[in-house]
Short mmCIF file of C-alpha atoms in Angstrom, two decimals:
data_model
loop_
_atom_site.label_atom_id
_atom_site.label_comp_id
_atom_site.label_asym_id
_atom_site.label_seq_id
_atom_site.Cartn_x
_atom_site.Cartn_y
_atom_site.Cartn_z
CA MET M 15 -79.90 40.12 2.92
CA LYS M 16 -77.13 37.66 1.99
CA LEU M 17 -78.91 33.88 1.77
CA SER M 18 -77.32 30.84 2.43
CA ILE M 19 -76.74 27.89 -0.08
CA ASN M 20 -79.01 26.07 2.07
CA LYS M 21 -82.01 28.89 1.66
CA ILE M 22 -80.94 29.40 -1.92
CA ILE M 23 -81.04 25.22 -2.61
CA THR M 24 -84.36 24.76 -0.31
CA LEU M 25 -86.19 28.11 -1.97
CA LEU M 26 -84.99 26.51 -5.60
CA ILE M 27 -86.38 22.87 -4.71
CA LEU M 28 -89.74 24.29 -3.28
CA PHE M 29 -89.51 26.71 -6.54
CA ILE M 30 -89.46 23.26 -8.84
CA ILE M 31 -91.97 21.39 -6.65
CA SER M 32 -94.53 24.25 -7.11
CA ILE M 33 -93.87 24.49 -11.00
CA PHE M 34 -94.73 20.65 -11.16
CA SER M 35 -97.64 21.20 -8.49
CA ILE M 36 -98.84 23.84 -10.88
CA VAL M 37 -98.29 21.47 -13.86
CA LEU M 38 -100.25 18.60 -12.28
CA PHE M 39 -103.19 20.15 -11.67
CA PHE M 40 -103.56 21.36 -15.25
CA LYS M 41 -102.55 18.91 -17.19
CA GLU M 42 -104.62 15.80 -18.75
CA LYS M 43 -104.49 13.09 -15.80
CA LYS M 44 -102.57 9.75 -17.31
CA GLU M 45 -104.75 7.24 -16.36
CA PHE M 46 -102.88 3.86 -17.49
CA SER M 47 -99.12 3.38 -17.97
CA PRO M 48 -98.52 1.09 -20.92
CA ASN M 49 -94.65 0.39 -19.50
CA GLU M 50 -95.63 -0.71 -15.89
CA ASN M 51 -98.70 -2.32 -17.06
CA ARG M 52 -100.93 -0.78 -14.69
CA TYR M 53 -103.70 1.48 -14.28
CA LEU M 54 -102.40 5.28 -12.28
CA LYS M 55 -103.59 7.17 -10.00
CA THR M 56 -106.00 10.19 -11.51
CA LYS M 57 -107.54 11.60 -8.21
CA VAL M 58 -107.38 11.72 -4.19
CA GLU M 59 -110.60 11.40 -1.96
CA PHE M 60 -110.16 14.63 0.98
CA SER M 61 -112.29 14.76 4.47
CA ILE M 62 -110.64 15.55 7.63
CA GLU M 63 -110.69 11.77 8.70
CA ARG M 64 -108.32 10.75 6.15
CA LEU M 65 -106.18 13.91 6.68
CA LEU M 66 -105.99 13.02 10.92
CA ASN M 67 -105.16 8.99 9.24
CA LYS M 68 -102.63 10.44 7.17
CA LYS M 69 -104.85 7.97 4.10
CA PHE M 70 -105.02 11.58 2.39
CA ILE M 71 -101.13 11.72 2.54
CA SER M 72 -100.69 8.97 1.72
CA ASP M 73 -102.90 8.92 -1.74
CA PHE M 74 -101.59 11.83 -2.44
CA GLU M 75 -98.09 10.99 -2.81
CA ASN M 76 -98.88 8.22 -5.04
CA LEU M 77 -101.22 10.84 -7.27
CA LEU M 78 -97.75 12.93 -7.47
CA ASN M 79 -95.33 9.88 -8.31
CA ASP M 80 -97.82 8.22 -10.68
CA GLN M 81 -98.49 11.56 -12.52
CA PHE M 82 -95.54 13.71 -12.92
CA PRO M 83 -94.48 15.16 -15.73
CA LEU M 84 -92.24 13.29 -17.66
CA ARG M 85 -92.43 10.38 -15.32
CA ASP M 86 -91.37 7.20 -17.92
CA ASN M 87 -88.07 9.30 -18.90
CA PHE M 88 -87.44 10.04 -15.12
CA ILE M 89 -87.58 6.53 -14.49
CA ASN M 90 -85.93 5.35 -17.54
CA ILE M 91 -83.02 7.76 -16.54
CA LYS M 92 -83.09 6.47 -12.76
CA THR M 93 -82.68 3.39 -13.87
CA SER M 94 -80.15 3.85 -16.88
CA VAL M 95 -78.00 5.77 -14.02
CA ASP M 96 -78.19 2.67 -11.72
CA LYS M 97 -76.77 0.33 -14.77
CA ILE M 98 -73.68 2.50 -15.40
CA LEU M 99 -73.23 2.77 -11.40
CA GLY M 100 -73.18 -1.08 -11.40
CA LYS M 101 -75.87 -1.96 -10.21
CA GLU M 102 -77.06 -5.46 -11.33
CA ASP M 103 -81.01 -5.65 -10.64
CA GLN M 104 -84.02 -3.68 -10.21
CA GLN M 105 -86.87 -4.72 -8.44
CA GLY M 106 -86.28 -8.73 -8.27
CA VAL M 107 -84.91 -8.86 -11.99
CA TYR M 108 -81.17 -9.27 -13.08
CA PHE M 109 -80.38 -7.09 -16.15
CA SER M 110 -78.24 -9.89 -17.88
CA LYS M 111 -76.29 -9.99 -21.35
CA ASN M 112 -77.69 -10.34 -25.26
CA GLY M 113 -80.62 -8.24 -23.77
CA TYR M 114 -81.80 -10.59 -21.46
CA LEU M 115 -83.87 -9.20 -18.07
CA ILE M 116 -84.02 -12.32 -15.45
CA GLU M 117 -86.14 -12.74 -12.54
CA LYS M 118 -84.78 -13.84 -9.47
CA TYR M 119 -85.47 -16.96 -7.74
CA ASN M 120 -85.64 -17.67 -3.97
CA LYS M 121 -85.62 -20.37 -1.91
CA PRO M 122 -89.05 -21.92 -1.95
CA LYS M 123 -90.91 -22.21 1.62
CA ASN M 124 -93.82 -24.83 0.56
CA ASN M 125 -92.76 -27.61 -1.52
CA ASP M 126 -93.93 -29.95 1.67
CA LYS M 127 -97.72 -28.46 1.44
CA LEU M 128 -97.21 -28.56 -2.13
CA ILE M 129 -96.02 -32.32 -2.53
CA ASN M 130 -98.65 -33.51 -0.01
CA LYS M 131 -101.83 -31.67 -1.48
CA LEU M 132 -100.62 -32.74 -5.33
CA ASN M 133 -100.77 -36.40 -3.84
CA LYS M 134 -103.56 -35.98 -2.09
CA PHE M 135 -105.31 -34.82 -5.32
CA ALA M 136 -104.09 -37.30 -7.53
CA SER M 137 -104.98 -40.43 -5.29
CA GLU M 138 -108.98 -39.24 -5.15
CA VAL M 139 -108.95 -39.58 -8.85
CA ASN M 140 -106.59 -42.45 -9.07
CA TYR M 141 -108.26 -43.81 -12.55
CA VAL M 142 -106.72 -40.38 -14.34
CA ASN M 143 -102.80 -41.04 -15.55
CA PHE M 144 -101.61 -37.73 -14.13
CA ASN M 145 -98.17 -36.27 -15.11
CA LEU M 146 -96.91 -32.98 -13.29
CA MET M 147 -94.63 -30.82 -15.42
CA LEU M 148 -92.72 -28.14 -13.41
CA VAL M 149 -90.58 -25.96 -15.92
CA PRO M 150 -87.19 -24.32 -15.13
CA THR M 151 -87.25 -20.41 -16.01
CA SER M 152 -84.57 -18.65 -17.31
CA ILE M 153 -82.84 -18.07 -14.71
CA THR M 154 -81.88 -22.03 -15.06
CA ILE M 155 -81.60 -22.01 -18.63
CA ASN M 156 -80.11 -18.87 -19.38
CA TYR M 157 -77.77 -19.22 -16.02
CA ASN M 158 -74.48 -17.94 -18.26
CA LEU M 159 -76.11 -14.65 -19.28
CA LEU M 160 -76.55 -13.55 -15.38
CA PRO M 161 -74.65 -10.63 -13.91
CA LYS M 162 -71.26 -12.57 -11.61
CA ASN M 163 -72.29 -11.18 -8.39
CA ALA M 164 -76.00 -12.73 -9.07
CA ILE M 165 -77.28 -15.41 -6.09
CA THR M 166 -79.91 -17.63 -7.01
CA TYR M 167 -81.17 -20.59 -5.33
CA ASN M 168 -80.79 -23.63 -7.53
CA GLN M 169 -84.35 -24.23 -9.01
CA MET M 170 -83.25 -27.65 -10.08
CA ASP M 171 -82.68 -28.78 -6.69
CA THR M 172 -86.04 -27.89 -5.67
CA ILE M 173 -87.60 -29.74 -8.75
CA LYS M 174 -85.49 -32.65 -7.85
CA TYR M 175 -86.81 -32.87 -4.51
CA ILE M 176 -90.18 -32.52 -5.57
CA TYR M 177 -90.17 -34.88 -8.06
CA ASP M 178 -88.37 -37.43 -5.32
CA ASN M 179 -91.78 -37.08 -3.47
CA ILE M 180 -94.60 -37.34 -5.76
CA ASN M 181 -96.45 -40.00 -6.32
CA PHE M 182 -97.11 -39.83 -9.95
CA ASP M 183 -95.76 -39.28 -12.99
CA THR M 184 -93.45 -36.19 -13.44
CA ILE M 185 -91.72 -34.78 -16.70
CA ASN M 186 -88.73 -33.21 -16.94
CA LEU M 187 -87.70 -30.63 -19.18
CA TYR M 188 -84.20 -29.57 -17.99
CA ASP M 189 -82.39 -31.75 -20.65
CA THR M 190 -84.47 -30.94 -23.72
CA PHE M 191 -84.00 -27.07 -22.80
CA ASN M 192 -80.50 -27.08 -22.64
CA GLU M 193 -79.89 -29.11 -25.63
CA HIS M 194 -82.21 -26.50 -27.87
CA LYS M 195 -81.21 -23.17 -25.73
CA ASP M 196 -78.91 -22.17 -28.23
CA ASP M 197 -80.84 -23.21 -31.42
CA TYR M 198 -84.12 -20.94 -30.61
CA GLN M 199 -85.27 -18.42 -27.85
CA LEU M 200 -86.98 -20.17 -25.08
CA PHE M 201 -88.02 -17.82 -22.95
CA TYR M 202 -88.50 -13.75 -23.63
CA LYS M 203 -85.99 -11.37 -23.06
CA LEU M 204 -88.39 -8.83 -21.30
CA ASP M 205 -90.87 -11.09 -19.54
CA HIS M 206 -91.66 -14.01 -17.34
CA HIS M 207 -92.83 -16.39 -19.81
CA TRP M 208 -91.68 -19.07 -22.04
CA THR M 209 -91.55 -18.65 -25.74
CA SER M 210 -93.89 -20.86 -28.08
CA TYR M 211 -90.33 -22.78 -29.12
CA GLY M 212 -90.09 -23.19 -24.53
CA ALA M 213 -93.42 -24.25 -24.77
CA TYR M 214 -93.01 -26.67 -28.25
CA TYR M 215 -89.91 -28.49 -26.46
CA ALA M 216 -92.19 -29.06 -23.54
CA TYR M 217 -94.67 -30.69 -25.66
CA SER M 218 -92.31 -33.07 -27.49
CA GLU M 219 -91.09 -34.10 -23.72
CA TYR M 220 -95.02 -35.15 -22.78
CA CYS M 221 -95.85 -36.72 -25.93
CA ASN M 222 -92.94 -38.97 -25.58
CA HIS M 223 -93.44 -39.20 -22.15
CA ASN M 224 -97.26 -40.26 -22.90
CA ASN M 225 -96.74 -42.72 -25.77
CA ILE M 226 -97.86 -39.94 -28.68
CA THR M 227 -96.25 -39.04 -31.32
CA PRO M 228 -95.18 -35.19 -31.49
CA ILE M 229 -95.89 -33.09 -34.93
CA LYS M 230 -92.31 -32.57 -36.01
CA LEU M 231 -90.98 -28.81 -35.75
CA GLY M 232 -90.52 -28.21 -39.40
CA HIS M 233 -94.37 -29.63 -39.80
CA PHE M 234 -95.52 -26.11 -38.24
CA ASP M 235 -96.58 -23.00 -40.51
CA ILE M 236 -94.31 -20.91 -37.79
CA GLU M 237 -95.47 -16.90 -38.47
CA GLU M 238 -94.32 -14.28 -36.04
CA VAL M 239 -97.65 -12.18 -35.26
CA SER M 240 -95.73 -9.34 -33.57
CA ASN M 241 -92.08 -7.80 -33.43
CA SER M 242 -93.12 -5.07 -30.39
CA PHE M 243 -93.90 -7.42 -26.99
CA TYR M 244 -92.77 -5.22 -24.00
CA GLY M 245 -93.45 -7.91 -21.21
CA THR M 246 -93.95 -7.60 -17.28
CA LEU M 247 -90.30 -8.20 -16.71
CA TYR M 248 -89.61 -4.94 -18.74
CA SER M 249 -92.40 -3.05 -17.14
CA LYS M 250 -90.82 -4.30 -13.16
CA THR M 251 -87.22 -2.42 -14.44
CA GLY M 252 -87.92 0.68 -16.01
CA ASP M 253 -85.46 -0.10 -18.30
CA TYR M 254 -86.73 1.25 -21.65
CA PHE M 255 -84.20 0.73 -24.15
CA LYS M 256 -84.39 -2.41 -24.53
CA LYS M 257 -84.99 -4.24 -27.83
CA PRO M 258 -89.10 -5.77 -27.65
CA ASP M 259 -89.57 -9.53 -28.26
CA SER M 260 -91.34 -11.29 -30.63
CA ILE M 261 -94.08 -13.42 -30.35
CA HIS M 262 -94.62 -17.15 -32.91
CA LYS M 263 -98.01 -18.76 -33.45
CA PHE M 264 -97.40 -21.98 -33.98
CA SER M 265 -100.10 -24.01 -36.59
CA TYR M 266 -100.70 -27.27 -38.27
CA GLY M 267 -103.45 -27.52 -40.62
CA ASN M 268 -106.69 -26.07 -39.92
CA PRO M 269 -108.55 -27.48 -37.58
CA GLU M 270 -112.44 -27.27 -36.61
CA LEU M 271 -112.35 -26.05 -33.08
CA ASP M 272 -114.55 -25.10 -30.28
CA VAL M 273 -113.00 -23.12 -27.65
CA GLU M 274 -115.50 -22.18 -25.06
CA TYR M 275 -115.08 -20.03 -22.09
CA VAL M 276 -117.45 -21.57 -19.67
CA TYR M 277 -117.83 -18.51 -17.38
CA GLU M 278 -118.37 -16.27 -19.47
CA LYS M 279 -120.56 -18.27 -22.11
CA LYS M 280 -118.53 -17.63 -25.01
CA ILE M 281 -117.38 -19.77 -27.83
CA THR M 282 -114.98 -18.87 -30.31
CA HIS M 283 -113.43 -21.19 -32.53
CA SER M 284 -109.48 -19.87 -32.36
CA LEU M 285 -107.32 -20.24 -29.67
CA TYR M 286 -105.96 -16.48 -30.16
CA GLU M 287 -107.33 -13.49 -29.37
CA GLU M 288 -106.00 -10.71 -32.03
CA LYS M 289 -106.95 -7.46 -30.24
CA TYR M 290 -103.77 -8.40 -27.90
CA LEU M 291 -101.35 -7.41 -30.23
CA ASN M 292 -102.25 -4.34 -30.55
CA GLU M 293 -102.08 -3.91 -26.74
CA LYS M 294 -99.23 -4.08 -23.66
CA ASP M 295 -100.21 -7.52 -22.81
CA LYS M 296 -99.35 -9.30 -25.85
CA TYR M 297 -99.24 -12.52 -24.46
CA SER M 298 -102.54 -12.80 -23.90
CA TYR M 299 -102.89 -13.42 -27.62
CA PHE M 300 -102.36 -16.47 -26.39
CA LEU M 301 -106.07 -18.32 -25.14
CA ASP M 302 -107.32 -14.71 -24.53
CA ASN M 303 -105.48 -14.52 -20.72
CA ASN M 304 -106.55 -16.56 -17.94
CA HIS M 305 -109.94 -18.06 -17.60
CA PRO M 306 -111.26 -20.12 -14.67
CA LEU M 307 -112.61 -23.16 -17.04
CA ILE M 308 -112.19 -23.30 -21.10
CA ILE M 309 -112.90 -27.02 -23.15
CA ILE M 310 -111.74 -26.84 -26.10
CA THR M 311 -113.18 -29.52 -28.77
CA ASN M 312 -111.36 -30.60 -31.86
CA ASN M 313 -113.80 -31.91 -34.05
CA ASP M 314 -111.50 -33.61 -36.47
CA ILE M 315 -109.87 -35.72 -33.92
CA LYS M 316 -111.18 -39.40 -34.51
CA ASN M 317 -110.64 -40.61 -31.02
CA ASN M 318 -112.32 -39.85 -27.83
CA ASN M 319 -109.23 -38.97 -25.33
CA GLU M 320 -110.06 -36.07 -22.90
CA LEU M 321 -107.25 -33.77 -21.18
CA ILE M 322 -107.36 -32.20 -18.11
CA ILE M 323 -105.21 -29.52 -17.54
CA ILE M 324 -104.93 -27.81 -14.45
CA LYS M 325 -102.38 -24.80 -14.93
CA ASP M 326 -100.41 -21.36 -15.06
CA SER M 327 -100.23 -18.87 -17.52
CA TYR M 328 -97.38 -20.75 -18.74
CA ALA M 329 -99.90 -23.39 -20.14
CA ASN M 330 -101.46 -20.87 -22.77
CA THR M 331 -98.58 -21.72 -25.26
CA PHE M 332 -98.99 -25.20 -24.43
CA VAL M 333 -101.94 -26.02 -25.09
CA PRO M 334 -102.19 -25.08 -29.18
CA PHE M 335 -99.30 -27.82 -29.48
CA LEU M 336 -101.73 -30.27 -27.84
CA VAL M 337 -105.08 -29.72 -29.66
CA ASN M 338 -103.75 -31.92 -32.06
CA HIS M 339 -103.98 -35.07 -30.63
CA TYR M 340 -106.99 -35.25 -28.04
CA LYS M 341 -110.61 -34.56 -28.74
CA LYS M 342 -111.12 -32.43 -25.72
CA ILE M 343 -108.88 -30.62 -23.24
CA HIS M 344 -109.95 -28.95 -20.40
CA ILE M 345 -108.11 -26.38 -18.64
CA ILE M 346 -108.34 -25.09 -14.95
CA ASP M 347 -106.95 -22.33 -13.82
CA PRO M 348 -107.61 -23.25 -9.87
CA ARG M 349 -106.54 -18.82 -9.13
CA PHE M 350 -110.15 -18.14 -10.73
CA TYR M 351 -112.00 -21.77 -10.73
CA LYS M 352 -113.39 -21.86 -6.93
CA MET M 353 -115.27 -25.51 -7.73
CA SER M 354 -113.86 -28.86 -6.60
CA ILE M 355 -112.02 -29.82 -9.40
CA ILE M 356 -111.92 -33.66 -7.91
CA GLU M 357 -115.71 -33.25 -8.85
CA TYR M 358 -115.86 -31.91 -12.10
CA ILE M 359 -112.64 -34.88 -13.27
CA LYS M 360 -115.36 -37.69 -11.59
CA GLU M 361 -118.22 -35.58 -13.47
CA ASN M 362 -116.81 -35.80 -16.75
CA LYS M 363 -116.01 -39.50 -16.99
CA SER M 364 -114.47 -39.68 -20.29
CA ILE M 365 -110.67 -37.43 -18.63
CA ARG M 366 -108.68 -40.21 -18.49
CA ASP M 367 -105.06 -37.87 -18.74
CA GLY M 368 -104.00 -34.99 -16.62
CA LEU M 369 -101.29 -32.43 -16.21
CA PHE M 370 -100.36 -29.95 -13.93
CA LEU M 371 -98.32 -27.56 -15.79
CA TYR M 372 -96.67 -24.91 -13.27
CA ASN M 373 -93.46 -22.83 -13.62
CA VAL M 374 -91.07 -23.37 -10.73
CA ASN M 375 -90.29 -19.51 -10.12
CA THR M 376 -93.83 -18.48 -8.61
CA ILE M 377 -95.23 -22.11 -7.74
CA ASP M 378 -94.47 -21.31 -4.03
CA ASN M 379 -96.56 -18.28 -3.77
CA ASP M 380 -99.45 -19.64 -6.24
CA THR M 381 -102.50 -19.00 -4.61
CA GLY M 382 -104.79 -21.52 -6.62
CA ILE M 383 -102.57 -24.27 -6.37
CA PHE M 384 -102.67 -24.55 -2.96
CA SER M 385 -106.47 -24.08 -2.83
CA ILE M 386 -107.02 -26.86 -5.45
CA ARG M 387 -109.83 -29.79 -3.91
#
């Protein structure tokens, strides 16, 4: 019996699927993907009900996708082929020059809601000197590295609109970033965060805006603590041929610190958590990732100045600079802190300075900032 070419192809596909299914059944299940920084599906629950409502089929497809043999290799090959064919982006990330992966920026929808929320909040504690620092991200500062057909909404239009309508002090970072972007790498190439160099120049602007003398860059002890950082954008794109980033720690003296993770009831004496340098999520080296409330006391500081920072994860690399100027810094991440921040400030009467620190790329969808009270 003569088989048609279509039947041969169908039989071949069924044969390949069968082989992969057998391999999948017997091979050890991989629980975590370091490249994607997420847990993988390792099993599915079967029941007649789940089969009828198609949840079993959906879970089984996810299992096949997650446990597919040589999965990372196939993802990398697909991304490489897409780039060869001229595709300029993947999963909302542009393949850019000089090894950069740069996250897209879309027109925000919640500017007025954000403005009203922040103005109302600041008016409730108007005796505190609040500043707003919105950080323009790599897509603005490294605009010249984007592919030629990249389309993006202008972040500076967003920042200007918000700053023009905020009733308290704002801090502009664009000029200093633009001035120093060729001197140092201000943003990671494979992650959406700024580097410690970016955080340093933001710290300098904060100090200049608040009559504080910043410590000069050359006075810090700068140490490369890792040269193998593959960040969130690397995980999104599957572009696994990229050269990793380096992470740097800036130290000034050896201050005696108490770092209290209030909800976890834990006190350490360091701003850094070394274990993360051996893990995928190396950015969590700074302040042990994100926590509802951290209180840092510098026992060497002679003044009684206290600052509260309401923030996203960009602040984690920024805080180590400011500990050199404040007796106590209260750090609240409203994504996790569910109590009233206004009441917290009123209860801690020594707080006289405040800072909202967020990157402009994600603040429009931040679940924490819109729930502050």
